[in-house]
């Protein structure tokens, strides 16, 4: 590791490319180990191992209609003009099968979902019959096998029904229940400690007072972590004191630490130096706007993200780097969890080459309108915006009419 360059009151010497930071994370972060969870609580979780069907579904031949179980050959000549009358031996209901056998020229009354009795090879819907006391008048013929759901036609035992990496859908956990699979191995959710530093900050829930502002980032970060499948834990706000930041880092047993504020080049920005002292400061300063004063470090193998305190930078740095890590730890896709649309630009976008720009935009009448703001301190710009465009490093201008990808804040995928 190169010696720590302390950028306080000097500025960054150089800035790491976003792509290099992403590559570093993808290299060093893998899904956490799995844990076993009751299937009824597993919706939304990521499956860690394949689920093999232990049984057939359905487990028996069952009726798909209400009607009569019979032998198709017996009613081959039936028609409304030449009905065939069959004696009804009994009935088969869901969960209460008819235990006898249907012989030639016989029928059993049967309801949807009930076991098809031995001897029968078709179920004739009730609409094609006429009641006739303890007999049924059959008005139509039917093909062998009709209206019988065969054993195993839904699921064959031994088949893989759900594969690893699958984020379990509501219908998946329903399927697991139908198979009698009561618990499943899922990727553990990463625990994420949120450490906020800043002498000026009042805890969320207070009203701003004088020169003190209310910490908004912990609230936003906790919601982002939840969204990405992590378990957020917000620690009490830390003052800008090196020893206290150091202690808080040493105390954390989380899988990921988000240390927000004090990550830049100001006099009171202690976080980078502390990480360099306790572990590895792999990145400090990124070619990104906003959020250039972002850092990535490791305490042993646990990632620590130094997030800028400016709320827009904090959101941007979380989404690009920390969120990627939370998602990957939890077995999810690393991609940004925003729906993306490709639309033409209404007015031109400019940026310095060599830097990735996070541009807040509106989408109006199918066109993308960049908001005329660049500041990172105004969180309301992200509540007004519909989404953001990541302006590529190699571009310094994008012209009106060019198609850009907009990541929409609304709608979680
Ligand atoms: P810093 O990253 O500590 O240099 O802070 C940059 C700016 O973001 C300053 O104006 C801080 O007051 C502000 N800030 C820092 N932390 C927070 C926070 N948790 N919530 C809202 N604003 C913050
Ligand atoms: Mg600060």
XYZ file of C-alpha atoms and ligand atoms in Angstrom:
437
model
C 0.000 0.000 0.000
C 1.408 3.457 -0.877
C 1.859 5.793 2.112
C -1.232 7.797 3.037
C -1.413 11.144 1.285
C -3.225 13.530 3.594
C -5.213 15.853 1.345
C -6.532 18.076 4.131
C -6.246 21.737 3.125
C -4.175 20.615 0.100
C -6.724 18.980 -2.173
C -6.700 15.645 -3.970
C -3.549 14.778 -5.841
C -5.469 12.699 -8.348
C -8.897 11.187 -8.752
C -9.691 7.551 -9.424
C -11.945 6.733 -12.384
C -15.438 5.500 -11.515
C -14.882 2.383 -13.639
C -11.769 1.517 -11.642
C -13.678 1.831 -8.366
C -16.455 -0.415 -9.670
C -13.882 -2.970 -10.828
C -12.221 -2.901 -7.421
C -15.545 -3.538 -5.690
C -16.554 -6.308 -8.074
C -13.202 -7.923 -7.429
C -13.340 -7.787 -3.686
C -17.031 -8.258 -2.845
C -18.946 -11.509 -3.188
C -22.283 -12.740 -1.871
C -22.385 -13.414 1.863
C -22.904 -16.971 3.142
C -26.406 -18.355 3.238
C -28.790 -18.888 6.109
C -31.848 -21.070 6.354
C -35.188 -19.290 6.481
C -38.794 -20.488 6.794
C -40.207 -20.373 3.265
C -43.145 -18.258 4.411
C -40.704 -15.444 5.232
C -38.509 -15.844 2.172
C -40.290 -13.642 -0.396
C -37.876 -10.998 -1.687
C -34.825 -12.904 -0.473
C -32.182 -14.342 -2.770
C -32.042 -18.105 -3.038
C -28.571 -19.516 -2.324
C -29.013 -23.096 -3.548
C -31.292 -24.835 -6.021
C -34.635 -26.112 -4.784
C -35.324 -29.649 -6.019
C -38.941 -30.793 -5.976
C -39.272 -33.507 -3.314
C -42.723 -34.581 -4.523
C -44.960 -34.464 -7.575
C -47.582 -31.745 -7.951
C -50.332 -32.728 -8.219
C -49.607 -35.837 -6.204
C -52.513 -37.756 -7.795
C -54.651 -37.642 -10.935
C -57.299 -35.032 -10.263
C -60.431 -33.671 -11.876
C -60.103 -30.321 -13.664
C -63.891 -29.829 -13.897
C -67.047 -30.536 -11.963
C -68.876 -33.439 -13.635
C -68.638 -37.195 -13.950
C -65.645 -39.526 -13.939
C -66.342 -42.303 -16.460
C -64.876 -44.441 -19.217
C -64.759 -42.538 -22.506
C -65.397 -45.665 -24.591
C -68.798 -46.144 -22.903
C -70.175 -42.830 -24.199
C -68.644 -42.712 -27.683
C -72.123 -42.632 -29.263
C -73.749 -40.157 -26.851
C -75.461 -37.063 -28.303
C -78.295 -34.769 -27.174
C -80.663 -36.882 -29.358
C -79.264 -40.215 -28.247
C -78.264 -39.653 -24.592
C -76.676 -42.515 -22.700
C -77.841 -43.049 -19.126
C -75.181 -44.160 -16.626
C -75.723 -45.180 -13.003
C -73.895 -42.955 -10.447
C -71.865 -45.149 -8.089
C -70.943 -42.425 -5.635
C -68.947 -39.222 -5.467
C -65.371 -38.022 -5.260
C -64.783 -34.697 -3.516
C -61.520 -32.788 -2.904
C -59.814 -34.540 -0.016
C -62.559 -37.232 0.089
C -61.952 -39.655 -2.747
C -64.287 -42.350 -4.041
C -62.519 -45.512 -3.002
C -64.145 -47.953 -5.423
C -63.502 -48.574 -9.110
C -65.499 -47.231 -12.035
C -66.511 -50.221 -14.135
C -67.861 -50.327 -17.713
C -71.086 -48.362 -18.051
C -70.659 -46.607 -14.684
C -69.974 -43.031 -13.524
C -68.882 -41.243 -10.345
C -69.910 -37.668 -9.544
C -66.704 -35.671 -9.196
C -65.715 -32.102 -8.272
C -62.738 -30.012 -9.397
C -59.597 -31.012 -7.497
C -60.963 -34.396 -6.399
C -59.010 -37.609 -7.083
C -60.089 -39.411 -10.241
C -61.241 -42.890 -9.189
C -59.631 -46.047 -10.521
C -61.148 -47.266 -13.768
C -62.231 -43.816 -15.020
C -60.280 -42.279 -17.925
C -62.073 -38.954 -18.475
C -64.110 -36.353 -16.648
C -67.207 -35.150 -18.497
C -68.238 -31.609 -17.468
C -71.631 -31.403 -15.793
C -72.881 -29.006 -18.519
C -72.820 -31.911 -20.968
C -75.141 -34.070 -18.866
C -78.707 -33.997 -17.594
C -79.699 -35.073 -14.094
C -81.768 -38.222 -13.968
C -82.294 -39.288 -10.312
C -79.470 -41.545 -9.268
C -78.345 -41.728 -12.887
C -76.801 -39.187 -15.261
C -77.844 -38.675 -18.874
C -74.742 -38.192 -20.964
C -75.260 -35.858 -23.931
C -71.811 -35.873 -25.535
C -68.818 -38.086 -26.120
C -65.361 -37.212 -24.785
C -61.745 -38.101 -25.539
C -59.736 -40.295 -23.184
C -57.790 -38.218 -20.655
C -59.895 -35.059 -20.981
C -60.265 -32.880 -17.890
C -57.869 -34.975 -15.851
C -54.834 -33.223 -14.381
C -52.188 -35.924 -14.341
C -49.978 -36.641 -11.361
C -46.772 -34.598 -11.729
C -48.101 -32.478 -14.630
C -47.353 -29.259 -12.675
C -44.070 -30.372 -11.110
C -42.045 -33.539 -11.598
C -40.207 -34.779 -8.503
C -36.431 -34.401 -8.744
C -36.614 -31.370 -11.042
C -35.026 -28.058 -10.094
C -37.926 -25.677 -9.570
C -35.992 -22.584 -8.450
C -32.343 -21.768 -9.154
C -29.719 -19.996 -7.040
C -29.630 -16.232 -7.438
C -33.386 -16.075 -7.801
C -35.003 -13.251 -5.902
C -38.013 -15.108 -4.580
C -41.334 -13.887 -5.912
C -44.606 -14.191 -4.012
C -45.607 -17.053 -6.312
C -42.266 -18.768 -5.623
C -42.961 -19.007 -1.910
C -46.453 -20.269 -2.773
C -44.867 -22.965 -4.905
C -42.495 -23.914 -2.079
C -45.492 -24.314 0.219
C -47.240 -26.557 -2.312
C -44.151 -28.777 -2.392
C -43.962 -28.980 1.386
C -40.566 -27.217 1.370
C -40.703 -25.462 4.727
C -37.300 -23.787 4.763
C -34.882 -22.547 2.116
C -31.243 -21.428 2.051
C -31.089 -17.727 1.245
C -28.196 -15.290 1.062
C -27.770 -13.501 4.354
C -28.801 -9.828 4.371
C -25.781 -7.572 4.911
C -25.743 -5.555 8.120
C -24.896 -1.956 7.378
C -23.791 0.483 10.070
C -24.465 4.127 9.290
C -22.025 6.478 11.021
C -22.698 10.172 10.621
C -20.165 12.808 11.550
C -20.420 16.567 11.749
C -20.297 19.051 14.651
C -23.084 21.044 13.009
C -25.571 18.175 12.889
C -28.684 17.691 14.979
C -30.310 14.272 15.059
C -33.149 13.591 12.638
C -36.360 14.354 14.464
C -35.091 17.748 15.688
C -35.881 21.110 14.167
C -32.966 23.044 12.636
C -31.709 25.673 15.046
C -29.389 28.606 14.439
C -26.329 27.406 12.518
C -27.050 23.798 13.246
C -28.676 21.668 10.562
C -30.568 18.415 10.829
C -28.890 15.219 9.682
C -30.835 14.117 6.611
C -28.322 11.628 5.294
C -28.803 8.896 7.886
C -32.516 8.800 7.131
C -31.921 8.687 3.384
C -29.140 6.109 3.673
C -31.196 3.809 5.888
C -33.987 3.823 3.295
C -31.497 3.153 0.491
C -29.947 0.254 2.403
C -33.397 -1.231 3.051
C -34.214 -0.882 -0.607
C -31.065 -2.787 -1.523
C -31.827 -5.629 0.860
C -29.461 -4.643 3.680
C -30.219 -4.222 7.374
C -29.402 -0.605 8.279
C -28.364 0.472 11.723
C -27.973 4.179 12.471
C -25.423 5.042 15.159
C -25.647 8.253 17.225
C -24.099 11.236 15.428
C -20.364 11.598 15.924
C -18.642 14.941 16.405
C -15.692 15.727 14.125
C -13.188 14.162 16.509
C -10.634 11.767 15.214
C -10.550 9.521 18.319
C -14.332 9.177 18.393
C -14.527 8.314 14.706
C -11.746 5.795 15.222
C -13.546 4.233 18.188
C -16.855 4.009 16.320
C -15.160 2.253 13.418
C -13.459 -0.213 15.737
C -16.756 -0.886 17.517
C -18.666 -1.751 14.382
C -19.190 -5.420 13.592
C -21.280 -4.757 10.486
C -20.621 -6.211 7.033
C -20.502 -2.713 5.534
C -19.820 0.640 7.175
C -21.100 3.883 5.726
C -19.202 6.784 7.238
C -20.861 9.967 6.096
C -19.343 13.428 6.367
C -15.763 14.450 6.984
C -14.548 12.566 3.926
C -13.151 15.514 2.012
C -10.153 17.813 2.201
C -11.301 20.105 5.000
C -9.396 20.588 8.199
C -11.909 18.519 10.187
C -12.170 15.704 7.649
C -10.625 12.931 9.690
C -12.258 9.866 8.164
C -9.714 9.097 5.410
C -6.762 9.300 7.782
C -8.471 7.035 10.295
C -9.229 4.392 7.684
C -5.647 4.548 6.427
C -4.471 4.073 9.994
C -6.803 1.192 10.875
C -6.907 -0.631 7.584
C -6.635 0.199 3.919
C -7.781 3.364 2.205
C -8.067 1.928 -1.305
C -9.627 4.957 -2.979
C -9.937 8.588 -1.948
C -11.142 11.116 -4.490
C -13.113 9.959 -7.519
C -13.501 11.512 -10.973
C -17.182 12.080 -10.435
C -19.440 15.078 -10.034
C -20.921 15.457 -7.516
C -19.341 13.138 -4.938
C -15.680 13.498 -5.823
C -14.704 13.428 -2.116
C -15.757 9.788 -1.822
C -13.486 7.135 -0.379
C -13.470 3.362 -0.274
C -11.558 1.516 2.376
C -11.358 -1.857 4.022
C -11.050 -2.813 7.649
C -9.679 -6.303 7.245
C -11.968 -7.426 4.461
C -14.973 -5.320 5.447
C -15.694 -2.403 3.145
C -16.031 1.103 4.535
C -17.477 3.842 2.352
C -16.533 7.428 3.028
C -19.524 9.329 1.752
C -19.554 13.085 1.293
C -21.879 14.962 3.611
C -23.459 17.001 0.867
C -26.768 15.205 0.493
C -26.809 14.898 -3.299
C -23.224 13.646 -3.292
C -24.147 11.236 -0.539
C -27.024 9.834 -2.601
C -24.870 9.585 -5.719
C -21.916 7.932 -3.951
C -24.203 5.521 -2.148
C -25.988 4.461 -5.316
C -22.875 4.022 -7.423
C -20.572 2.361 -4.906
C -22.008 1.494 -1.507
C -25.349 0.310 -2.878
C -23.566 -1.869 -5.393
C -21.757 -3.504 -2.508
C -24.881 -3.975 -0.388
C -26.659 -5.497 -3.357
C -23.798 -7.820 -4.203
C -23.339 -8.933 -0.588
C -27.024 -9.807 -0.508
C -26.795 -11.819 -3.732
C -28.631 -9.240 -5.823
C -27.724 -7.731 -9.173
C -25.095 -4.991 -8.889
C -26.922 -2.857 -11.429
C -28.624 0.358 -10.337
C -32.054 -0.583 -9.004
C -33.875 2.079 -11.010
C -36.007 1.503 -14.079
C -34.171 2.956 -17.068
C -35.627 4.596 -20.159
C -33.779 5.763 -23.273
C -35.049 9.122 -24.500
C -33.798 12.089 -26.547
C -32.269 15.063 -24.844
C -34.114 18.406 -25.102
C -31.177 20.670 -24.397
C -27.464 20.091 -24.459
C -25.395 18.627 -21.663
C -21.833 19.655 -20.976
C -19.181 18.292 -18.671
C -15.445 18.152 -18.248
C -13.943 15.157 -20.004
C -12.398 12.557 -17.767
C -15.170 12.888 -15.231
C -18.476 11.081 -14.842
C -21.377 13.435 -14.235
C -24.514 12.588 -12.292
C -27.040 14.891 -13.933
C -30.459 15.384 -12.418
C -33.133 15.554 -15.111
C -36.820 16.016 -15.738
C -38.679 13.895 -18.267
C -41.342 15.948 -20.054
C -43.242 14.964 -23.199
C -40.796 12.163 -23.882
C -37.778 14.475 -23.748
C -34.995 14.688 -21.189
C -34.436 18.110 -19.691
C -31.346 18.561 -17.506
C -32.037 20.624 -14.396
C -29.971 23.775 -14.420
C -28.247 22.896 -11.173
C -24.902 21.433 -10.369
C -24.708 22.015 -6.611
C -24.558 19.010 -4.350
C -25.989 20.647 -1.276
C -29.586 20.967 -2.427
C -31.348 17.706 -1.815
C -34.586 19.153 -3.162
C -33.100 18.978 -6.658
C -33.361 15.209 -6.392
C -36.924 15.337 -5.143
C -37.924 17.610 -8.032
C -36.020 15.569 -10.635
C -37.577 12.510 -12.261
C -34.249 10.771 -12.465
C -30.626 11.113 -13.429
C -28.367 10.598 -16.399
C -24.804 9.366 -15.975
C -22.898 11.399 -18.496
C -20.027 9.176 -19.696
C -16.439 10.034 -18.836
C -15.357 10.366 -22.453
C -18.049 12.875 -23.421
C -17.760 16.610 -22.834
C -20.995 17.432 -24.600
C -24.200 15.653 -25.551
C -26.332 17.441 -28.157
C -30.086 17.970 -28.182
C -31.805 15.008 -29.858
C -29.191 12.469 -28.778
C -30.588 9.501 -26.896
C -29.577 9.188 -23.248
C -30.405 6.612 -20.566
C -32.414 8.057 -17.707
C -32.490 6.189 -14.412
C -35.877 6.994 -12.923
C -36.052 7.562 -9.182
C -39.585 6.213 -9.004
C -40.340 2.559 -9.182
C -38.071 -0.004 -7.682
C -37.159 -2.981 -9.778
P -18.703 17.298 4.844
O -18.771 16.151 3.881
O -18.631 16.858 6.254
O -17.590 18.221 4.469
O -20.045 18.103 4.684
C -20.386 18.761 3.478
C -21.687 19.503 3.637
O -22.733 18.559 3.879
C -21.731 20.469 4.783
O -22.490 21.573 4.393
C -22.425 19.702 5.874
O -23.072 20.521 6.792
C -23.404 18.882 5.093
N -23.704 17.614 5.784
C -22.793 16.803 6.324
N -23.380 15.724 6.880
C -24.703 15.878 6.683
C -25.835 15.104 7.037
N -25.702 13.942 7.677
N -27.057 15.546 6.681
C -27.173 16.717 6.004
N -26.139 17.492 5.636
C -24.911 17.084 5.976
Mg -18.358 17.791 8.023
